[in-house]
Amino acid sequence: QFATHNAGTIAAIMQMGKRFDAPFELQRLHGMGSGVYRELLSTSPQQTLRVYAPVGSHSDLLAYLVRRLLENGANSSFVHQLADDDVPVETLLASPLYATQARQFPLPQDILAPRQNSAGVDLTVESMRAPLLAALNGVVVSRPADASIDQANAAMQAAYAAFTTWRDVPVRERAAALRRAADALQAQLPRFCALLVKEAFKTWGDAVSEVREAIDFLRYYADEAERVCAPIALPGPTGERNTLYPRGRGVWVCISPWNFPLAIFMGQVAAALVTGNTVVAKPAEQTPVVGLEAIKLLHAAGIPRAALHGITGLGETVGAALVAHPRVAGVVFTGSTQVAKIIQRSLANKDGPIVPLIAETGGINAMLVDSTALPEHVVDAVVQSAFRSAGQRCSALRLLCVHEEIADNIVEMLHGAMKELTVGDTALLSTDVGPLTDDEAFAGIKAHVEQLTARRERTVGAGSPAMKASAERSVVDEANHTIGPHVFEVNSIADVKQEIFGPVLQVVRWSGDPSAVIDQINALGFGLTLGIQTRIDSRAEALAQQSHVGNVYINRNIIGAVVGVQPFGGEGSSGTGPKAGGPFYLPRFI
């Protein structure tokens, strides 16, 4: 089906349809495009044409009409240019498919040029999803035994012994190993997706996105290292040569979380390795298999075994031993603020060198919605931000601040949207919200839900499980560790005391000055992600500048940062600053 009023597009579709002998349907809006389609049907009467019109209330249709007028009245629109005698026919009918045309669009793999973009999977296409589903049947997740403290110490010693050899490998060779790993991971995307679904309870869409993010980290840091690690000639008087040589620091301990067991794990490890450090990496205790398989892939791509070691086990035992080891030259950690503070204190209490800590933690991530925002757009962004990945993302939406004029409408639409979400087994393509990662996470989120309910604050809604059961008891399924999406209204921003790391959203109504809302959000002390929904550009810019937040997203969801496009990281209680996937990350490792 092709909906268009562009005569050039219609002609191209007709030509391609004849070439591929494929059935298709053309569509137009009622009241528009009648002339061009009258001419078309006079020569091709067999062509299917659907005429459609919006149906709804005045408030809905007026906004729809205005959007269509803006689109068709834009300088770049075909309809506008068709009436402009100064636009040559050649320009009007220029195809975006050919390099000779000034209006060429890059193909997906080239949109981040010169870096190659990772390749995705369209899960609605049976031939593309079949390899993923087949891989799931062949994947076995067998939990490895936890390492002992002696094994952790031995890995640190081995990494220290290998440091100078790996440090002195030219950066172009270290970068080449990362690029080989990226190509291998792209080739093995179905297997790693299946691992993520089985061990980390990822939905298929989230699994594909995570493998792609890991590939992007490998390629981006390879490029960045060749820039960051190159010697720099500095000025000096005649007869004096001054050169700055970036070098690795030593052994880095990389501690990654269970919510992104491949992407964050791979990003931490790749950044440390490519800058000339050796690494001892501890994957999360809930997802060790994904981490160990990533290490195998890196070894096969040319990273020496002596330079990269994997250690599994609990954070409070094995992780603590790695951090406390006298040979540690740096720690990179993603997880809770509480654990980050424990690591910070452990490093500060050690004798010897001052050891840097790179920490990315969570936050009470908020979204401010003013009265000009488009409700449908807001609700779509809220559902994705708060409930995708069962709310188990560092960047997930925790606090929705809605202007009182539109709050009732937003809340009602949100309630309806939540009922359409399917909660259940992530191995099923139909699942939107999967289980929580383990007993501890489930018990914690369940306790928060019970506490918020007991406070007798008005419950706006709770998502239905897979069978769309309406019984309230079905929303929380202890046997399968699933908790449907929940929304609670609270009286004030200050009432939100801590991050709830699951599918639980709290809503606050506001009025008056939006800058006062930003002040209250800043006062929470976190600073990871913020959403702003408004159709006033100057307001969006001013509020973004006012916020103390790492990533501000305007008129979109607040999750899914893309490597090299939206560098990710926070400030305050949400992290130490250098943003992963950005130009200031690698310098922290040297």
Coordinates of C-alpha atoms in Angstrom, one line a residue:
Q1 CA 0.0 0.0 0.0
F2 CA 1.4 3.4 -1.0
A3 CA -0.3 6.6 0.2
T4 CA 1.0 9.6 -1.8
H5 CA -0.1 12.7 -3.8
N6 CA 3.3 13.0 -5.5
A7 CA 3.1 12.3 -9.2
G8 CA 6.8 11.4 -9.4
T9 CA 6.4 8.8 -6.6
I10 CA 3.2 7.4 -8.2
A11 CA 5.0 7.0 -11.6
A12 CA 8.0 5.3 -9.9
I13 CA 5.7 2.9 -8.0
M14 CA 3.8 2.0 -11.2
Q15 CA 7.1 1.2 -13.0
M16 CA 8.4 -0.9 -10.1
G17 CA 5.1 -2.7 -9.9
K18 CA 5.3 -3.8 -13.5
R19 CA 9.0 -4.8 -13.1
F20 CA 8.4 -7.0 -10.1
D21 CA 4.9 -8.1 -11.2
A22 CA 3.7 -7.5 -7.6
P23 CA 0.1 -6.5 -6.6
F24 CA -0.2 -3.2 -4.7
E25 CA -2.7 -0.5 -3.7
L26 CA -2.4 3.2 -4.1
Q27 CA -4.1 5.6 -1.6
R28 CA -5.1 9.2 -1.4
L29 CA -6.8 11.5 1.0
H30 CA -10.4 12.5 0.3
G31 CA -10.4 15.9 -1.3
M32 CA -6.7 15.7 -2.4
G33 CA -4.9 14.3 -5.3
S34 CA -8.1 13.7 -7.3
G35 CA -6.7 15.2 -10.5
V36 CA -3.5 13.1 -10.7
Y37 CA -5.3 9.9 -9.9
R38 CA -8.1 10.7 -12.4
E39 CA -5.4 10.8 -15.1
L40 CA -3.8 7.6 -13.8
L41 CA -7.0 5.6 -13.7
S42 CA -7.9 6.7 -17.2
T43 CA -4.9 4.8 -18.5
S44 CA -4.7 2.1 -15.8
P45 CA -8.3 1.4 -14.9
Q46 CA -7.3 -1.9 -13.3
Q47 CA -5.2 -0.2 -10.6
T48 CA -6.6 -0.4 -7.1
L49 CA -7.1 3.0 -5.4
R50 CA -8.3 3.5 -1.9
V51 CA -9.7 6.9 -0.9
Y52 CA -9.6 7.5 2.9
A53 CA -10.7 10.2 5.3
P54 CA -10.2 10.9 9.0
V55 CA -13.2 10.4 11.2
G56 CA -13.5 11.9 14.7
S57 CA -14.4 14.8 16.9
H58 CA -13.7 18.4 16.0
S59 CA -10.7 18.6 18.4
D60 CA -9.0 15.7 16.8
L61 CA -9.8 16.6 13.2
L62 CA -8.7 20.2 13.4
A63 CA -5.2 19.2 14.6
Y64 CA -5.1 16.6 11.8
L65 CA -6.1 19.2 9.2
V66 CA -3.5 21.7 10.4
R67 CA -0.8 19.1 10.2
R68 CA -1.7 18.2 6.6
L69 CA -1.8 21.9 5.6
L70 CA 1.6 22.4 7.1
E71 CA 3.0 19.3 5.3
N72 CA 1.6 20.2 1.9
G73 CA 2.4 23.9 2.3
A74 CA 6.1 23.3 3.2
N75 CA 8.6 24.6 0.7
S76 CA 10.0 21.1 0.2
S77 CA 6.6 19.5 -0.6
F78 CA 5.8 18.2 -4.1
V79 CA 2.4 20.0 -4.0
H80 CA 4.0 23.3 -3.2
Q81 CA 6.8 22.9 -5.7
L82 CA 4.3 21.8 -8.5
A83 CA 2.7 25.3 -8.4
D84 CA 6.1 27.1 -8.5
D85 CA 7.1 28.0 -12.0
D86 CA 10.7 28.6 -10.9
V87 CA 11.1 24.9 -10.0
P88 CA 12.3 23.0 -13.1
V89 CA 10.6 19.7 -14.0
E90 CA 13.9 17.9 -13.7
T91 CA 14.2 19.1 -10.0
L92 CA 10.6 18.3 -9.3
L93 CA 10.9 14.7 -10.5
A94 CA 14.4 14.0 -9.2
S95 CA 14.7 10.6 -7.7
P96 CA 16.4 10.1 -4.3
L97 CA 17.7 6.7 -5.5
Y98 CA 20.6 7.9 -7.6
A99 CA 23.9 9.4 -6.6
T100 CA 23.9 11.9 -9.4
Q101 CA 20.9 13.7 -7.8
A102 CA 21.6 16.4 -5.3
R103 CA 18.7 15.1 -3.1
Q104 CA 20.1 11.6 -2.6
F105 CA 19.5 10.0 0.8
P106 CA 22.1 7.7 2.3
L107 CA 21.3 4.0 2.7
P108 CA 20.9 2.9 6.4
Q109 CA 24.4 1.4 6.7
D110 CA 25.8 4.8 5.6
I111 CA 23.8 7.2 7.8
L112 CA 26.6 7.4 10.4
A113 CA 29.4 7.7 7.8
P114 CA 32.3 7.3 7.8
R115 CA 31.5 4.7 10.5
Q116 CA 29.4 1.8 9.2
N117 CA 26.0 1.5 10.9
S118 CA 24.9 -1.9 12.4
A119 CA 22.3 -3.8 10.5
G120 CA 18.9 -4.5 12.0
V121 CA 16.2 -7.0 11.6
D122 CA 12.6 -6.4 10.6
L123 CA 10.7 -8.8 12.9
T124 CA 7.5 -8.4 10.8
V125 CA 9.2 -10.2 7.9
E126 CA 9.1 -13.9 8.4
S127 CA 12.3 -14.6 6.5
M128 CA 14.2 -12.1 8.7
R129 CA 12.9 -13.4 12.0
A130 CA 13.2 -17.1 11.2
P131 CA 17.0 -17.2 11.9
L132 CA 16.4 -15.7 15.4
L133 CA 13.6 -18.1 16.3
A134 CA 15.8 -21.0 15.0
A135 CA 18.7 -19.8 17.1
L136 CA 16.5 -19.8 20.3
N137 CA 15.9 -23.6 19.9
G138 CA 19.7 -24.2 19.8
V139 CA 20.7 -22.0 22.7
V140 CA 21.5 -23.5 26.1
V141 CA 22.1 -21.3 29.0
S142 CA 24.1 -23.1 31.6
R143 CA 25.1 -20.9 34.6
P144 CA 28.9 -21.1 35.3
A145 CA 30.3 -21.6 38.7
D146 CA 31.2 -18.5 40.6
A147 CA 34.9 -17.7 40.7
S148 CA 36.8 -17.8 44.0
I149 CA 38.6 -14.8 45.5
D150 CA 41.9 -16.6 44.7
Q151 CA 40.8 -16.9 41.0
A152 CA 39.8 -13.2 40.9
N153 CA 43.2 -12.2 42.4
A154 CA 45.0 -14.5 39.9
A155 CA 43.2 -12.8 37.0
M156 CA 44.2 -9.4 38.2
Q157 CA 47.9 -10.5 38.4
A158 CA 47.8 -12.0 35.0
A159 CA 46.2 -8.9 33.5
Y160 CA 48.9 -6.8 35.2
A161 CA 51.7 -9.0 33.8
A162 CA 50.3 -8.6 30.3
F163 CA 49.7 -4.8 30.5
T164 CA 52.9 -3.3 29.0
T165 CA 52.9 -5.8 26.1
W166 CA 49.3 -4.9 25.2
R167 CA 49.8 -1.2 25.8
D168 CA 52.7 -1.1 23.3
V169 CA 50.6 -2.8 20.5
P170 CA 49.9 0.0 17.9
V171 CA 46.5 1.5 18.3
R172 CA 45.6 0.7 14.7
E173 CA 46.0 -3.0 15.5
R174 CA 44.0 -2.7 18.7
A175 CA 41.3 -0.9 16.7
A176 CA 41.4 -3.5 14.0
A177 CA 40.6 -6.2 16.5
L178 CA 37.5 -4.3 17.6
R179 CA 36.3 -4.0 14.1
R180 CA 36.8 -7.7 13.5
A181 CA 34.8 -8.4 16.7
A182 CA 32.0 -6.1 15.4
D183 CA 31.8 -8.0 12.1
A184 CA 31.7 -11.3 13.9
L185 CA 29.0 -10.0 16.2
Q186 CA 26.9 -8.9 13.3
A187 CA 27.3 -12.3 11.7
Q188 CA 26.2 -14.0 15.0
L189 CA 23.4 -11.6 15.7
P190 CA 20.7 -14.3 15.8
R191 CA 22.6 -16.4 18.4
F192 CA 23.3 -13.4 20.7
C193 CA 19.7 -12.3 20.4
A194 CA 18.6 -15.7 21.4
L195 CA 21.0 -15.6 24.4
L196 CA 19.5 -12.3 25.5
V197 CA 16.0 -13.6 25.2
K198 CA 16.7 -16.7 27.2
E199 CA 19.1 -15.4 29.9
A200 CA 18.1 -11.7 30.2
F201 CA 14.4 -12.1 29.4
K202 CA 14.6 -9.5 26.6
T203 CA 11.9 -9.1 24.1
W204 CA 13.0 -9.8 20.5
G205 CA 12.9 -6.2 19.6
D206 CA 15.0 -5.2 22.6
A207 CA 17.4 -8.0 21.9
V208 CA 18.1 -6.9 18.3
S209 CA 18.6 -3.3 19.5
E210 CA 21.1 -4.4 22.1
V211 CA 23.2 -6.5 19.8
R212 CA 23.3 -3.6 17.3
E213 CA 24.3 -1.2 20.2
A214 CA 27.2 -3.6 21.0
I215 CA 28.3 -3.6 17.4
D216 CA 28.2 0.2 17.3
F217 CA 30.3 0.5 20.5
L218 CA 33.0 -1.7 18.9
R219 CA 33.2 0.3 15.7
Y220 CA 32.8 3.7 17.3
Y221 CA 35.5 3.1 19.9
A222 CA 37.8 1.7 17.2
D223 CA 37.5 5.0 15.3
E224 CA 37.7 7.1 18.5
A225 CA 40.9 5.3 19.7
E226 CA 42.8 6.1 16.5
R227 CA 41.9 9.8 17.1
V228 CA 42.4 9.9 20.9
C229 CA 45.5 7.7 21.2
A230 CA 47.5 9.4 18.4
P231 CA 50.6 11.3 19.6
I232 CA 50.1 15.1 19.5
A233 CA 52.9 17.5 18.6
L234 CA 52.9 20.5 21.0
P235 CA 54.6 23.9 20.4
G236 CA 58.0 24.8 21.8
P237 CA 61.0 27.1 21.2
T238 CA 63.4 26.4 18.4
G239 CA 65.4 23.3 19.0
E240 CA 62.9 21.7 21.4
R241 CA 60.4 19.0 20.5
N242 CA 57.4 18.4 22.7
T243 CA 55.1 15.4 22.1
L244 CA 52.1 14.2 24.1
Y245 CA 51.8 10.4 24.1
P246 CA 48.4 9.0 25.3
R247 CA 48.9 5.6 27.0
G248 CA 46.9 3.1 28.8
R249 CA 46.7 3.3 32.6
G250 CA 47.0 -0.4 33.6
V251 CA 44.4 -3.0 34.6
W252 CA 40.8 -1.9 34.5
V253 CA 38.0 -3.7 36.3
C254 CA 34.8 -3.6 34.3
I255 CA 31.6 -4.3 36.2
S256 CA 28.4 -4.4 34.0
P257 CA 24.7 -4.7 34.8
W258 CA 22.1 -7.4 34.0
N259 CA 19.7 -5.0 32.2
F260 CA 22.2 -4.6 29.2
P261 CA 24.4 -7.6 29.6
L262 CA 25.9 -7.4 26.1
A263 CA 25.9 -3.7 25.1
I264 CA 27.1 -2.1 28.3
F265 CA 29.5 -5.1 28.9
M266 CA 31.0 -4.8 25.4
G267 CA 31.2 -1.0 25.6
Q268 CA 33.1 -1.0 28.9
V269 CA 35.5 -3.7 27.8
A270 CA 36.1 -2.4 24.3
A271 CA 36.8 1.2 25.6
A272 CA 39.4 0.0 28.1
L273 CA 41.1 -2.5 25.7
V274 CA 41.4 -0.2 22.7
T275 CA 43.1 2.5 24.7
G276 CA 45.9 0.1 25.7
N277 CA 44.6 -1.2 29.0
T278 CA 44.2 -4.8 30.1
V279 CA 40.8 -5.8 31.5
V280 CA 39.3 -8.1 34.1
A281 CA 35.5 -8.0 33.4
K282 CA 32.8 -9.2 35.8
P283 CA 29.4 -9.7 34.1
A284 CA 26.3 -9.4 36.3
E285 CA 25.6 -12.4 38.4
Q286 CA 22.2 -12.8 36.7
T287 CA 23.6 -12.8 33.2
P288 CA 27.0 -14.4 33.2
V289 CA 26.6 -16.4 30.0
V290 CA 26.1 -13.4 27.7
G291 CA 29.2 -11.8 29.1
L292 CA 31.4 -14.9 28.8
E293 CA 30.3 -15.4 25.2
A294 CA 31.2 -11.8 24.4
I295 CA 34.7 -12.4 25.8
K296 CA 35.0 -15.5 23.6
L297 CA 34.1 -13.4 20.6
L298 CA 36.7 -10.8 21.5
H299 CA 39.4 -13.4 21.9
A300 CA 38.6 -14.9 18.5
A301 CA 38.8 -11.5 17.0
G302 CA 42.4 -11.1 18.1
I303 CA 42.3 -9.7 21.7
P304 CA 45.0 -11.7 23.6
R305 CA 43.7 -14.0 26.4
A306 CA 46.3 -12.5 28.7
A307 CA 44.8 -9.0 28.1
L308 CA 41.1 -9.9 28.8
H309 CA 39.9 -12.0 31.6
G310 CA 36.3 -12.9 32.6
I311 CA 35.4 -13.5 36.3
T312 CA 31.9 -14.5 37.3
G313 CA 30.4 -14.2 40.8
L314 CA 28.6 -12.0 43.2
G315 CA 29.3 -8.3 43.4
E316 CA 29.7 -8.2 47.2
T317 CA 32.3 -10.9 47.1
V318 CA 34.1 -11.3 43.8
G319 CA 33.4 -7.8 42.6
A320 CA 34.6 -6.3 45.9
A321 CA 37.8 -8.3 45.7
L322 CA 38.5 -7.0 42.2
V323 CA 37.9 -3.4 43.2
A324 CA 40.1 -3.8 46.3
H325 CA 43.0 -5.4 44.5
P326 CA 46.2 -3.3 44.7
R327 CA 46.9 -3.7 40.9
V328 CA 43.6 -2.0 39.8
A329 CA 44.3 1.1 37.8
G330 CA 40.6 2.0 37.1
V331 CA 37.1 0.9 37.6
V332 CA 34.2 1.3 35.2
F333 CA 30.8 0.5 36.7
T334 CA 27.2 0.6 35.6
G335 CA 24.5 -0.1 38.2
S336 CA 22.9 1.4 41.3
T337 CA 24.0 4.6 42.9
Q338 CA 24.3 2.7 46.2
V339 CA 26.8 0.2 44.8
A340 CA 28.7 3.0 43.0
K341 CA 29.2 4.8 46.4
I342 CA 30.5 1.5 47.9
I343 CA 33.0 1.2 45.1
Q344 CA 34.0 4.9 45.5
R345 CA 34.7 4.4 49.2
S346 CA 36.6 1.2 48.7
L347 CA 38.9 2.9 46.1
A348 CA 39.4 6.0 48.4
N349 CA 40.3 3.8 51.4
K350 CA 43.1 2.0 49.5
D351 CA 46.8 2.9 49.8
G352 CA 48.7 3.5 46.6
P353 CA 47.7 5.3 43.4
I354 CA 44.5 7.4 43.2
V355 CA 42.3 5.2 41.1
P356 CA 39.6 6.7 38.8
L357 CA 36.0 5.5 38.8
I358 CA 33.7 5.9 35.8
A359 CA 30.2 5.3 37.1
E360 CA 26.8 5.4 35.3
T361 CA 23.9 4.9 37.6
G362 CA 20.1 5.3 37.6
G363 CA 17.9 8.2 38.2
I364 CA 14.4 9.5 38.8
N365 CA 14.0 10.3 35.1
A366 CA 11.2 12.8 34.5
M367 CA 9.1 14.0 31.5
L368 CA 7.6 17.5 31.5
V369 CA 4.5 17.9 29.4
D370 CA 2.9 21.3 28.8
S371 CA -0.5 22.2 27.6
T372 CA 0.6 22.6 23.9
A373 CA 1.8 19.0 23.6
L374 CA 0.0 16.6 21.3
P375 CA -1.6 14.0 23.6
E376 CA -1.3 11.0 21.2
H377 CA 2.4 11.8 20.7
V378 CA 2.9 12.1 24.5
V379 CA 1.2 8.8 25.3
D380 CA 3.2 6.9 22.7
A381 CA 6.4 8.3 24.1
V382 CA 5.4 7.6 27.7
V383 CA 4.4 4.0 27.1
Q384 CA 7.8 3.3 25.4
S385 CA 9.8 5.2 27.9
A386 CA 8.2 3.8 31.1
F387 CA 7.3 0.2 30.1
R388 CA 9.5 -1.0 27.3
S389 CA 12.0 -3.6 28.7
A390 CA 9.6 -3.8 31.7
G391 CA 10.9 -0.5 32.9
Q392 CA 14.3 -2.0 33.6
R393 CA 16.4 0.6 31.8
C394 CA 18.6 3.2 33.5
S395 CA 17.0 5.8 31.2
A396 CA 13.4 4.6 31.8
L397 CA 10.7 7.2 32.6
R398 CA 9.8 7.2 36.4
L399 CA 8.0 10.5 36.8
L400 CA 5.5 12.1 34.4
C401 CA 4.8 15.8 35.1
V402 CA 1.7 16.8 33.1
H403 CA 0.0 20.3 32.9
E404 CA -3.3 20.2 34.7
E405 CA -5.2 21.4 31.6
I406 CA -4.5 18.2 29.7
A407 CA -3.8 15.8 32.5
D408 CA -7.3 14.1 32.5
N409 CA -7.1 13.4 28.8
I410 CA -3.5 12.2 29.0
V411 CA -4.2 9.9 31.9
E412 CA -7.3 8.4 30.2
M413 CA -5.4 7.8 27.0
L414 CA -2.5 6.3 28.9
H415 CA -4.8 3.9 30.8
G416 CA -6.2 2.7 27.4
A417 CA -2.8 2.3 25.9
M418 CA -1.5 0.2 28.9
K419 CA -4.4 -2.2 28.5
E420 CA -3.1 -3.1 25.0
L421 CA 0.3 -4.2 26.3
T422 CA 0.9 -7.9 26.5
V423 CA 2.8 -9.1 29.5
G424 CA 4.4 -12.5 29.5
D425 CA 7.1 -14.7 28.0
T426 CA 9.6 -12.7 25.9
A427 CA 10.2 -15.7 23.6
L428 CA 6.9 -14.9 22.1
L429 CA 6.9 -12.2 19.4
S430 CA 3.7 -10.8 20.8
T431 CA 5.1 -9.9 24.2
D432 CA 5.5 -6.3 25.0
V433 CA 6.5 -6.5 28.7
G434 CA 8.6 -9.4 30.0
P435 CA 9.4 -10.7 33.4
L436 CA 11.6 -9.0 36.0
T437 CA 15.2 -10.3 36.1
D438 CA 15.1 -12.4 39.3
D439 CA 13.5 -13.0 42.7
E440 CA 15.0 -10.0 44.3
A441 CA 13.9 -7.6 41.6
F442 CA 10.4 -9.0 41.5
A443 CA 10.0 -8.8 45.3
G444 CA 11.3 -5.2 45.3
I445 CA 8.9 -3.9 42.6
K446 CA 6.0 -5.8 44.1
A447 CA 6.7 -4.2 47.4
H448 CA 6.7 -0.7 45.8
V449 CA 3.4 -1.4 44.1
E450 CA 1.8 -2.6 47.3
Q451 CA 3.2 0.5 49.2
L452 CA 1.9 2.9 46.6
T453 CA -1.5 1.2 46.6
A454 CA -1.6 1.2 50.4
R455 CA -1.0 5.0 50.4
R456 CA -4.4 5.2 48.8
E457 CA -3.2 7.4 46.0
R458 CA -5.5 7.1 43.0
T459 CA -4.4 4.2 40.8
V460 CA -4.7 5.3 37.2
G461 CA -4.3 1.9 35.7
A462 CA -2.4 -1.4 35.5
G463 CA -1.5 -3.3 32.3
S464 CA -3.2 -6.6 31.5
P465 CA -1.2 -9.9 31.2
A466 CA -1.0 -11.9 28.0
M467 CA -4.6 -13.3 28.3
K468 CA -5.9 -9.7 28.9
A469 CA -7.5 -10.9 32.1
S470 CA -9.3 -8.1 33.9
A471 CA -8.9 -9.5 37.4
E472 CA -6.6 -7.3 39.5
R473 CA -4.8 -10.3 41.0
S474 CA -3.5 -11.3 37.5
V475 CA -1.5 -8.1 37.1
V476 CA 1.2 -9.4 39.4
D477 CA 2.2 -13.0 38.5
E478 CA 4.7 -14.4 41.1
A479 CA 5.2 -17.7 39.3
N480 CA 6.5 -16.0 36.1
H481 CA 8.1 -12.9 37.8
T482 CA 5.9 -10.6 35.7
I483 CA 4.3 -7.3 36.9
G484 CA 2.1 -5.5 34.5
P485 CA 2.6 -1.8 33.9
H486 CA 1.3 0.4 36.8
V487 CA 0.7 4.1 37.1
F488 CA 0.1 6.0 40.3
E489 CA -0.7 9.7 40.8
V490 CA 1.2 11.4 43.5
N491 CA 0.7 14.9 45.0
S492 CA 4.1 16.4 44.4
I493 CA 7.5 15.8 42.8
A494 CA 9.1 15.8 46.2
D495 CA 7.0 12.8 47.1
V496 CA 9.0 10.7 44.7
K497 CA 11.9 9.6 46.9
Q498 CA 13.7 6.9 44.9
E499 CA 13.9 5.1 41.6
I500 CA 11.6 2.2 41.1
F501 CA 13.5 0.0 38.6
G502 CA 10.5 -1.6 36.9
P503 CA 7.2 -0.9 35.1
V504 CA 5.9 1.6 37.6
L505 CA 5.2 5.2 36.6
Q506 CA 4.3 8.1 39.0
V507 CA 2.3 11.1 37.7
V508 CA 2.3 14.6 39.0
R509 CA 0.0 17.4 37.8
W510 CA 1.4 20.9 37.6
S511 CA 0.4 24.4 36.8
G512 CA 2.1 27.8 36.5
D513 CA 5.7 28.2 35.5
P514 CA 7.3 25.2 33.9
S515 CA 10.8 26.4 35.0
A516 CA 9.6 25.8 38.6
V517 CA 9.0 22.2 37.7
I518 CA 12.5 21.8 36.3
D519 CA 13.9 23.3 39.5
Q520 CA 12.0 20.6 41.5
I521 CA 13.3 17.9 39.2
N522 CA 16.8 19.2 39.6
A523 CA 16.4 19.2 43.4
L524 CA 15.9 15.4 43.3
G525 CA 19.7 15.2 42.9
F526 CA 19.7 12.8 39.9
G527 CA 20.6 13.7 36.4
L528 CA 20.3 11.0 33.8
T529 CA 17.5 11.6 31.3
L530 CA 14.7 14.2 30.9
G531 CA 11.9 14.4 28.5
I532 CA 10.2 17.7 27.4
Q533 CA 7.0 17.6 25.4
T534 CA 5.9 21.0 24.0
R535 CA 5.2 22.7 20.7
I536 CA 6.9 25.9 21.8
D537 CA 10.5 25.7 20.6
S538 CA 11.8 28.5 22.7
R539 CA 10.4 26.9 25.9
A540 CA 11.9 23.5 25.0
E541 CA 15.4 25.1 24.6
A542 CA 15.1 27.2 27.8
L543 CA 14.0 24.2 29.9
A544 CA 16.7 22.0 28.4
Q545 CA 19.4 24.6 29.3
Q546 CA 18.0 24.9 32.8
S547 CA 18.0 21.2 33.6
H548 CA 20.9 19.4 35.3
V549 CA 20.6 16.3 33.2
G550 CA 22.9 14.2 31.0
N551 CA 20.4 13.6 28.2
V552 CA 17.4 15.8 27.3
Y553 CA 14.9 14.4 24.8
I554 CA 12.5 16.8 23.2
N555 CA 9.2 15.6 21.7
R556 CA 10.2 11.9 21.7
N557 CA 10.7 9.0 24.1
I558 CA 13.7 9.1 26.5
I559 CA 15.2 5.7 25.9
G560 CA 17.4 4.1 23.2
A561 CA 20.4 6.4 23.0
V562 CA 22.4 5.7 19.8
V563 CA 26.2 5.3 20.0
G564 CA 28.0 8.3 18.6
V565 CA 24.6 10.1 18.1
Q566 CA 23.3 10.5 21.6
P567 CA 26.2 9.9 24.0
F568 CA 24.8 8.5 27.2
G569 CA 25.6 9.3 30.8
G570 CA 24.5 11.4 33.8
E571 CA 25.6 13.8 36.5
G572 CA 24.8 14.2 40.2
S573 CA 23.7 10.9 41.7
S574 CA 23.4 9.5 38.2
G575 CA 27.0 9.2 37.2
T576 CA 30.5 10.7 37.0
G577 CA 30.2 12.4 33.7
P578 CA 32.1 11.0 30.7
K579 CA 29.3 9.8 28.4
A580 CA 29.5 6.3 26.9
G581 CA 29.4 6.4 23.1
G582 CA 30.7 10.0 23.0
P583 CA 33.9 11.8 22.2
F584 CA 34.9 12.4 25.9
Y585 CA 34.7 8.8 27.0
L586 CA 38.0 7.2 25.9
P587 CA 40.2 10.0 27.4
R588 CA 39.2 8.9 30.8
F589 CA 40.9 5.5 30.2
I590 CA 44.3 7.0 29.4

